[in-house]
XYZ file of C-alpha atoms in Angstrom:
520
model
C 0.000 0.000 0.000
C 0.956 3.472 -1.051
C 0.808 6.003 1.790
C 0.592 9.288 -0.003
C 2.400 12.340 1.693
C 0.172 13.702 4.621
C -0.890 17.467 4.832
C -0.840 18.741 8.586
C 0.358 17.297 11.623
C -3.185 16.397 12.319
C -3.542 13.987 9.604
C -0.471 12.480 11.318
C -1.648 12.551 14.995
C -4.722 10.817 13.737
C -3.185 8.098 12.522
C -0.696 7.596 15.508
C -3.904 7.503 17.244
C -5.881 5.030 14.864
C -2.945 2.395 15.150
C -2.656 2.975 19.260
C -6.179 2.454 19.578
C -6.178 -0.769 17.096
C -2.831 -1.998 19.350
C -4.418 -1.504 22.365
C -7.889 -3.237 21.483
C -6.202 -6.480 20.179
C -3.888 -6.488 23.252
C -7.157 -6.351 25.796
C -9.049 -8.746 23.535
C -5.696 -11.078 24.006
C -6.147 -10.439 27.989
C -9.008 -11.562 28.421
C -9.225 -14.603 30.319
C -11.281 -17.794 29.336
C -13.719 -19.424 31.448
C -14.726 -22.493 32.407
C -17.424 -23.034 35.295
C -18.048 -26.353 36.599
C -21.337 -26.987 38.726
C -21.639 -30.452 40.445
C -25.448 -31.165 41.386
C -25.846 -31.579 45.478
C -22.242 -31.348 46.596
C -22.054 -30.654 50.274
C -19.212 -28.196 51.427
C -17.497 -30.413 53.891
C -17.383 -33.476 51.123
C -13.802 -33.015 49.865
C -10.324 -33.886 50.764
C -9.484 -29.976 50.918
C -12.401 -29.466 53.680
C -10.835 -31.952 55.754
C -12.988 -34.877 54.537
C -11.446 -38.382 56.098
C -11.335 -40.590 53.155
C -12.367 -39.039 50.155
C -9.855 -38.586 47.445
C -10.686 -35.294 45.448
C -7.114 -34.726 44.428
C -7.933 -32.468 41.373
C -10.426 -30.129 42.930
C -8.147 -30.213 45.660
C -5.494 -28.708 43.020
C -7.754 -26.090 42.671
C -7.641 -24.803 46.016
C -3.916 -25.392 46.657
C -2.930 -23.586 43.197
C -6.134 -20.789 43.605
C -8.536 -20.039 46.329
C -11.030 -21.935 48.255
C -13.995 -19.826 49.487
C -14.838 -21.258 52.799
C -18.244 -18.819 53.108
C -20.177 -19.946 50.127
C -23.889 -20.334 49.869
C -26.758 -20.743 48.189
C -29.726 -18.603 48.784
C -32.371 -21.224 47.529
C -31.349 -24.953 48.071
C -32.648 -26.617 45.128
C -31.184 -27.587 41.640
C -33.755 -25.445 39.541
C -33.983 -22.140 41.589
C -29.844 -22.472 42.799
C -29.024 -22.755 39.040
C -31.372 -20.245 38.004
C -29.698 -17.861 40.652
C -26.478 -18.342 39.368
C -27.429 -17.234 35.912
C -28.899 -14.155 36.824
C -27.954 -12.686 39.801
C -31.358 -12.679 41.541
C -33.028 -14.215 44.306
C -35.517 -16.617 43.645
C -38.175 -14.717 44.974
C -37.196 -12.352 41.852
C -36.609 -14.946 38.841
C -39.166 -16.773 40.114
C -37.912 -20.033 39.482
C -38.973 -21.812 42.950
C -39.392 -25.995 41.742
C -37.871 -28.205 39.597
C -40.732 -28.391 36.806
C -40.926 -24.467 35.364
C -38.683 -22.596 33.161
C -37.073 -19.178 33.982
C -39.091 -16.561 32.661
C -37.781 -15.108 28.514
C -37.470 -11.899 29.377
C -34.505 -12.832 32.259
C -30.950 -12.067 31.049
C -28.421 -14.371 31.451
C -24.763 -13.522 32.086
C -23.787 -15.317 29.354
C -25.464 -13.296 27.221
C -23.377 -10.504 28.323
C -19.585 -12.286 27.747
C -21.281 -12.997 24.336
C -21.201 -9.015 23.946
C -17.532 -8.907 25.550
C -16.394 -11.037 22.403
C -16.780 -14.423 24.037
C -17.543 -17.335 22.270
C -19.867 -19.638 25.193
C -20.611 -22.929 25.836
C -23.310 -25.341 27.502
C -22.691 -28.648 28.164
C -24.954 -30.777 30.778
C -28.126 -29.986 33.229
C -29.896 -27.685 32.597
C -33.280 -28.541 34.439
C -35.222 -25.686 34.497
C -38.888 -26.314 33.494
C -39.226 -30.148 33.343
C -38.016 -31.669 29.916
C -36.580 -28.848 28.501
C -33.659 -29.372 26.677
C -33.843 -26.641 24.127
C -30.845 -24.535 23.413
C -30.827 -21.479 25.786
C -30.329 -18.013 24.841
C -26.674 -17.106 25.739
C -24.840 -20.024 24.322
C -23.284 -20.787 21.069
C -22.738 -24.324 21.850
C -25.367 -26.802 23.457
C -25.439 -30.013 25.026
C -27.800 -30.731 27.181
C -30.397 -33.962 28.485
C -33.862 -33.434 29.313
C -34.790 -33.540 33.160
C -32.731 -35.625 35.649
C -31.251 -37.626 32.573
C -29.696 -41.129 33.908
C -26.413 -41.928 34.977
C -26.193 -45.153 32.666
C -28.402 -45.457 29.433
C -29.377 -49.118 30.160
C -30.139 -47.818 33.991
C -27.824 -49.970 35.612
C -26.772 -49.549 39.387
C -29.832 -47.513 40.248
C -32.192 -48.472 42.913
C -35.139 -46.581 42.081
C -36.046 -43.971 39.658
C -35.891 -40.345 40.418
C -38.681 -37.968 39.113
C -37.718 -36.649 36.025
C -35.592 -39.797 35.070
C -35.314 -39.852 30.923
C -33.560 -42.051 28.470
C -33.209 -39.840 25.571
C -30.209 -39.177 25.148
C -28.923 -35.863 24.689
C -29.876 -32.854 22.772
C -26.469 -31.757 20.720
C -27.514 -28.104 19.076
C -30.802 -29.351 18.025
C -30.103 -32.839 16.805
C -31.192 -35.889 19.534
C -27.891 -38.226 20.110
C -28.342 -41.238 22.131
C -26.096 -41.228 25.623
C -23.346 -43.619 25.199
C -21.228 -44.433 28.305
C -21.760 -43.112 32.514
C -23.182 -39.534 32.052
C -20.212 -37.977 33.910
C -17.300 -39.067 31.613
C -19.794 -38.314 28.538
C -20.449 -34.691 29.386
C -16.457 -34.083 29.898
C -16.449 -35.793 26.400
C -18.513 -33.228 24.831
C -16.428 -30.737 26.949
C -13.023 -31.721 25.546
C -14.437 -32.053 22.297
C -15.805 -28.497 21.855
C -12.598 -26.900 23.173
C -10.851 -29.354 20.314
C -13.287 -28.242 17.906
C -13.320 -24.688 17.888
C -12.621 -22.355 15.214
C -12.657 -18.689 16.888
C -9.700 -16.917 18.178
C -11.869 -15.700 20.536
C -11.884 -16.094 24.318
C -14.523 -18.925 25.513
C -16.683 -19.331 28.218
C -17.478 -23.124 29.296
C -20.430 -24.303 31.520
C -19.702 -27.727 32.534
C -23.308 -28.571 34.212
C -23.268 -31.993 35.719
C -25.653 -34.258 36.391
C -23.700 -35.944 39.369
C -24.126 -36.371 42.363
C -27.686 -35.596 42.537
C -29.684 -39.115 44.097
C -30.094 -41.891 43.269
C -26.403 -42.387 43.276
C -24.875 -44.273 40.807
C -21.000 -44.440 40.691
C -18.725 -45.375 37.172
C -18.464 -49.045 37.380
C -14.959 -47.972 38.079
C -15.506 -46.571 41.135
C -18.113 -49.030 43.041
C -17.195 -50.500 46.410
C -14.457 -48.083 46.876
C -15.466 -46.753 50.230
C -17.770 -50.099 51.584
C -16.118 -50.506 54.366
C -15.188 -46.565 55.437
C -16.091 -44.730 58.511
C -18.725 -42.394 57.896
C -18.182 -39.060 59.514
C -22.017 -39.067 59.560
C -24.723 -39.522 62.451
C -28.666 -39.412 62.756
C -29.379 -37.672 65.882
C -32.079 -39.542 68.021
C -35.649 -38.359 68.359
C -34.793 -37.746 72.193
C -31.763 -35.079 70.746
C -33.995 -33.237 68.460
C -36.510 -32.811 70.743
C -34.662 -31.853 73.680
C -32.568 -28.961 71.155
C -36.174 -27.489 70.786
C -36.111 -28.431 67.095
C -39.168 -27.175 65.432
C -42.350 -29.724 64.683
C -41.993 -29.856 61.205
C -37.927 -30.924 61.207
C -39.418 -33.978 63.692
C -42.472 -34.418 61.379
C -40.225 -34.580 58.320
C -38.143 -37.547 59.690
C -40.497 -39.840 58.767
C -41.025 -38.357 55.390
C -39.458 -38.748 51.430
C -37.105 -36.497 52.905
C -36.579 -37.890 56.390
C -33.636 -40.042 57.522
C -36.725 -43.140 58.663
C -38.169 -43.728 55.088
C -35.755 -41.853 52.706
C -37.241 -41.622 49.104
C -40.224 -43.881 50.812
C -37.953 -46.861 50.702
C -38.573 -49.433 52.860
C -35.576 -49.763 55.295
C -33.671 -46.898 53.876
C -30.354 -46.138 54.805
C -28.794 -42.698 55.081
C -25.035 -44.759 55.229
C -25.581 -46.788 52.094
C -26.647 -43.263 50.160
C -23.965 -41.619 51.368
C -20.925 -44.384 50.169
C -22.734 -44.829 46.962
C -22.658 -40.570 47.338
C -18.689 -40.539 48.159
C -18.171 -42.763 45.183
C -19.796 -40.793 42.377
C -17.786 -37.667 43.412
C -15.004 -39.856 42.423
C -15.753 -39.200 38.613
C -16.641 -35.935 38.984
C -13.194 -35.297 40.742
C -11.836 -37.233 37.163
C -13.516 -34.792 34.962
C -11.713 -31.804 36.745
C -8.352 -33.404 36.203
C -9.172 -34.265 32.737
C -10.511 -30.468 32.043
C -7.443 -29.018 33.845
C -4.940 -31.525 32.195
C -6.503 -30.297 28.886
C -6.173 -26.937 29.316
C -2.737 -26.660 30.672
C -1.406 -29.335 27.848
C -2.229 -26.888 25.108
C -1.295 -23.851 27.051
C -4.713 -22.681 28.026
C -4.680 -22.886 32.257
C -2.783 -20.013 32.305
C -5.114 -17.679 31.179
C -8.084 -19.186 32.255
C -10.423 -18.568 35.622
C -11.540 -22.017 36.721
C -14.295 -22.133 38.678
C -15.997 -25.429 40.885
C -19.395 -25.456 42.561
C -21.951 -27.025 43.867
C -25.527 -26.057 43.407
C -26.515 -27.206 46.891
C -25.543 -29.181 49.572
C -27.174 -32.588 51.033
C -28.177 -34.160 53.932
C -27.401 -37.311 55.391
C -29.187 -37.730 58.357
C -28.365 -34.197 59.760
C -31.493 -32.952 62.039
C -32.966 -36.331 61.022
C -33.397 -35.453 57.275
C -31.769 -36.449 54.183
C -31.963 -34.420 50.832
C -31.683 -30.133 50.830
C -34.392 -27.326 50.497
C -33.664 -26.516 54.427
C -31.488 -23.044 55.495
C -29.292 -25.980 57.120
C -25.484 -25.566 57.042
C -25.679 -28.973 55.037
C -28.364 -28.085 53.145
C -27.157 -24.154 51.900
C -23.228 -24.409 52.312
C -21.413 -25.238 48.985
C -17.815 -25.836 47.624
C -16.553 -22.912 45.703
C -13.249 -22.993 44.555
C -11.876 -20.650 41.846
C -7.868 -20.785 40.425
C -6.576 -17.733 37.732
C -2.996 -17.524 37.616
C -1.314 -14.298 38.742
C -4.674 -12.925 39.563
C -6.430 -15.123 42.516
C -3.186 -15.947 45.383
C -2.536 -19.631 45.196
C -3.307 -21.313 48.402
C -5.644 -18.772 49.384
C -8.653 -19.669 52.135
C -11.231 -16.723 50.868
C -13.489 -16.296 54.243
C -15.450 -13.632 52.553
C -19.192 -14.577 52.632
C -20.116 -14.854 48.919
C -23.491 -16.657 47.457
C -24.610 -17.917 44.364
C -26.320 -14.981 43.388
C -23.085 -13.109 43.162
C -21.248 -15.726 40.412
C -22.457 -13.907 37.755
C -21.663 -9.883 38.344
C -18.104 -11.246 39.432
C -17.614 -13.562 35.870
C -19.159 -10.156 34.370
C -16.490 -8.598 36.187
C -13.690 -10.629 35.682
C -14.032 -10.854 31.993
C -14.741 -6.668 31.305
C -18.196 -7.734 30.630
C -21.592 -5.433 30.406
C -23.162 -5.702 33.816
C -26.873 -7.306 34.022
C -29.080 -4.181 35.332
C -31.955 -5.333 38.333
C -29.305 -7.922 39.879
C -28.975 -9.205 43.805
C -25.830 -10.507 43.678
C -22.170 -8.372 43.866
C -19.101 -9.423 42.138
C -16.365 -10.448 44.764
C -13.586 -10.415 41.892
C -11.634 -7.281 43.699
C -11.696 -8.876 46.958
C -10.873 -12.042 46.306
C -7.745 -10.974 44.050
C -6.569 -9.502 46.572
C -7.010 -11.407 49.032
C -9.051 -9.276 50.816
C -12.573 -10.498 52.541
C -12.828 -7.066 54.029
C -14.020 -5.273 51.143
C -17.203 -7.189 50.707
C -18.846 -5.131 53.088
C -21.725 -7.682 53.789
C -22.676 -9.252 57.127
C -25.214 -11.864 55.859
C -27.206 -13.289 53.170
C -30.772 -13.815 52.478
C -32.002 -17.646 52.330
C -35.723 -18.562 51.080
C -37.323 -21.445 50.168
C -40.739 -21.753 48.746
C -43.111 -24.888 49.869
C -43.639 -27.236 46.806
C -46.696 -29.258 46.349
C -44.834 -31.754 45.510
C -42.874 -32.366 48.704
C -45.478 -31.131 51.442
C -42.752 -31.491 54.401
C -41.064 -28.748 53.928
C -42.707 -25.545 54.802
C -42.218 -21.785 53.387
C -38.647 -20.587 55.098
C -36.906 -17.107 55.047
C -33.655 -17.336 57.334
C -30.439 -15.187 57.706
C -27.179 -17.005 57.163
C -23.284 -16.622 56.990
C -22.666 -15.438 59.868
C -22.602 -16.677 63.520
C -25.718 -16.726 64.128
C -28.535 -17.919 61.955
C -32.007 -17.181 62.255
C -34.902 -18.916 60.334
C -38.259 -17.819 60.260
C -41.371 -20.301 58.907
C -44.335 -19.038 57.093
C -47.560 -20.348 57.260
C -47.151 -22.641 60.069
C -48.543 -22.948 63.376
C -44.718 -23.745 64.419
C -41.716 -22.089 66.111
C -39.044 -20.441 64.192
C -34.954 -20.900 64.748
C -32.246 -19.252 65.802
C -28.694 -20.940 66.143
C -25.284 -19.919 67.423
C -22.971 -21.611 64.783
C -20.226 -21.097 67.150
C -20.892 -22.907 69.881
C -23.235 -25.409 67.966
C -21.892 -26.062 64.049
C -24.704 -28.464 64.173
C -27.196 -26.414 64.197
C -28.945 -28.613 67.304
C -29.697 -26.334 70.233
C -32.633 -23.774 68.922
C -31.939 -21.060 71.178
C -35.785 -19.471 69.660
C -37.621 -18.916 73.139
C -34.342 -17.843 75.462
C -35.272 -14.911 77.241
C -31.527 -13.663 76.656
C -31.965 -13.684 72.761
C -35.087 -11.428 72.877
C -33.079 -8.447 71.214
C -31.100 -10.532 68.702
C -34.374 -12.328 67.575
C -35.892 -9.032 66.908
C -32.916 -7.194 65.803
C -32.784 -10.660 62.918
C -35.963 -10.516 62.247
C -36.069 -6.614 60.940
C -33.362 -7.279 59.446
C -34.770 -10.345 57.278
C -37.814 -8.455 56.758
C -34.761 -5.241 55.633
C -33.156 -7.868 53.070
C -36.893 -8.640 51.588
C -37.937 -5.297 51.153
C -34.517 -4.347 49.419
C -34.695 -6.767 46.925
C -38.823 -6.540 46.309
C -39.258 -9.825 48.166
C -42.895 -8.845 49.778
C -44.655 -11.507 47.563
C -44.811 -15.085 47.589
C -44.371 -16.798 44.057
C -46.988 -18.872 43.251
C -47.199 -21.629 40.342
C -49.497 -23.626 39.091
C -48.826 -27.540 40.540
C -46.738 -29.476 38.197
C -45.219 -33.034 38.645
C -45.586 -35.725 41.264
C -46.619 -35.691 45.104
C -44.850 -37.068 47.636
C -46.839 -36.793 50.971
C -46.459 -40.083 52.227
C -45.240 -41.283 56.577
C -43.953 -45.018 57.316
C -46.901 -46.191 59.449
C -44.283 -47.746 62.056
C -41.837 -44.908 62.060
C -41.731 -41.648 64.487
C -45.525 -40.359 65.353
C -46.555 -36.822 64.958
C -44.457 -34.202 67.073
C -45.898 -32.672 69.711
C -46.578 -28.598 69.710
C -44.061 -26.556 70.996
C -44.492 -25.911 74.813
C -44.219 -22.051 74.513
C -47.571 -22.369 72.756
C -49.535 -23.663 75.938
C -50.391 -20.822 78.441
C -52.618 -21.126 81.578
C -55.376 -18.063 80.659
C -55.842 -15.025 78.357
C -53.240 -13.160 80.152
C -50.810 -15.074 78.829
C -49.241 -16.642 81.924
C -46.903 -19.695 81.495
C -48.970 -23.017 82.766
């Protein structure tokens, strides 16, 4: 090309500026960082070798904490797969997406973060559950690339090493951008399959985004074949409490009630003789390929030069229970129920071997991806991005005492009742709705176990009240005065054992002598 001889200084200065400009947008499109996000369905915080776990073997996502950060003051604000995932895609609470079951979508006009990196120049991904709004397995508006399986999927095509069949169970196969491919092999290895292969497949220069959505370890456990019998004859660092312990901790009717429930530790699932130890080793041993897929992911990246630049995150979308307060499954404001693993490794941006104690929630995971990657924020958002902080190392700067919790009764599983609570810090307070019960309050403190419901001490009068406006503070601030209500979809589970636990008795504070309210 022929540059013909320029007439002012301007002409000159503009072009100086033209190629600086050009220079400096290729170098920050070069800097930006990929991303690949890894949710594992029910993990429990305290279920990994890095948390201190006795016998599992999670040496990859270990990896993760020892070469990044491990955020011991994670949460979830809604403990179930639909409304937990649904939170992490948009920032919001679920009282604000409105996504409060398993069996209905999120609502079209909701923006996903996603859709934002795509703005940013990112070329995104899907690969795995999706489960939001029953079968749907239709590709979802932020992602270039989808792989997903309607419902629950199965572990194993032919439904081998299952003990009963979940609601929402399917054999189809998966849906690969449009076209239905049959499932192959154990669901966990398949999905990093599809992973790998996308990342081998692509064309673009341009920085990716990965959402690696498992289906693992949500019940009924199945473990690869591989992996079976590994921990049969382990020590469980597990324990049902007796009907004598929750009663005398002043544990609320409805925890006793749901013992013998689906969700109670007496007739799990409504299995006959159900066993909170057998779920849990059958539990321990499907992390074991989910703990393969991170090493395969990582291995991948770093062997073509990719870990360096990339933010890796690992999460789980709620926790589990196994026997805790006499229950078994989530939905509760529980530690075990609402605490989650969230670890996160970028090199030369998150300290290596950092312990984050920073109380962050799932509703913040997308402003701080938004942030991490110079990506447009989503407008009418709960969360806050914790990207500042946690680069540098500084828990301080998050400015926030607590978090909101809510859970929304489900037709479907009658046992659990409407619950708002305040959690992350020491003490947690949970407050029922619609239920002729008593409400909670717990000093984690002195009781991580969340057994001795301090609700009717005369000492905790001003903390009780001072929690309470300050749930009701959280609710307002966020436009959480109404309850969502959708139509009734899917199964019902109401069923008791007939010679498990009877009916719990009403609280004693509730009995008073006469109208003037004297104790009897």
């Amino acid at each position: 090309m022929i540059i013909q001889p320029l007439r002012s200084g301007i002409s000159l200065m503009f072009l100086i500026w033209v190629g600086f400009s050009f220079c400096v947008n290729v170098g920050a499109q070069d800097e930006k960082m990929n991303v690949v996000f890894v949710l594992c369905d029910d993990h429990r915080f305290d279920c990994l070798g890095a948390a201190g776990h006795p016998f599992l073997e999670t040496p990859h996502i270990d990896a993760l904490a020892s070469k990044g950060a491990m955020l011991t003051h994670a949460y979830v604000t809604t403990s179930l797969c639909s409304p937990s995932r649904a939170s992490i895609l948009t920032g919001q609470y679920a009282h604000n997406h409105r996504v409060v079951d398993n069996y209905h979508p999120v609502d079209p006009g909701l923006i996903f973060f996603p859709q934002q990196m795509q703005k940013s120049g990112y070329e995104t991904a899907f690969i795995g559950k999706w489960h939001m709004g029953g079968d749907i397995d239709d590709r979802q508006r932020g992602f270039d690339h989808w792989v997903a399986f309607k419902g629950q999927g199965t572990y194993w095509p032919d439904g081998h090493g299952t003990t009963r069949e979940v609601p929402q169970t399917t054999y189809d196969g998966f849906n690969v951008n449009g076209q239905r491919v049959p499932q192959k092999g154990y669901i966990t290895d398949e999905l990093t399959d599809y992973a790998i292969d996308w990342l081998n497949q692509r064309k673009s220069d341009k920085p990716f985004f990965m959402y690696v959505s498992h289906k693992a370890v949500h019940a009924d456990f199945v473990p690869a074949d591989r992996h079976r019998g590994r921990y049969e004859n382990a020590d469980l660092p597990i324990r049902t409490p007796t009907i004598a312990e929750m009663k005398k901790g002043n544990l609320p009717m409805w925890v006793r009630n749901q013992r013998n429930s689906r969700h109670g530790a007496e007739f799990g699932y409504n299995i006959e003789g159900f066993s909170p130890e057998v779920y849990y080793r059958r539990y321990c041993e499907s992390l074991l390929a989910v703990d393969d897929s991170v090493g395969r992911l990582t291995t991948y990246l770093a062997d073509r030069e990719l870990l360096d630049n990339t933010l890796f995150i690992y999460m789980g979308d709620n926790g589990f229970q196994f026997g805790d307060h006499g229950l078994i499954d989530k939905r509760t404001a529980y530690e075990a129920s609402a605490k989650v693993p969230l670890l996160m490794m970028a090199k030369g941006k998150i300290p290596a071997g950092l312990r984050f104690e920073g109380l962050v929630g799932n509703i913040d995971l997308a402003p701080t991806i938004l942030d991490a990657t110079q990506s447009p924020e989503i407008e009418n958002i709960d969360g806050q991005s914790f990207w500042s902080a946690l680069c540098a190392a500084d828990a301080s700067q998050l400015k926030r005492p607590d978090l909101l919790y809510e859970y929304y009764w489900e037709r479907n599983y009658p046992h659990t009742p409407t619950l708002h609570a305040i959690i992350g810090g020491r003490w947690k307070y949970i407050r029922c709705h619609g239920l002729w019960d008593r409400d909670e309050l717990y000093d984690l403190e002195q009781d991580p176990g969340e057994m001795n419901n301090l609700i009717d001490r005369p000492e905790q009068a001003d903390r009780i009240v001072a929690l309470n406006k300050r749930l009701w503070q959280l609710l307002f601030e966020s436009n959480g005065r109404e309850v969502p209500l959708l139509e009734d979809r899917g199964p019902r589970f109401p069923w008791r054992h007939p010679e498990e636990s009877a009916k719990a008795e009403f609280p004693r504070e509730y009995f008073r002598r006469n109208e003037y309210g004297e104790q009897k």
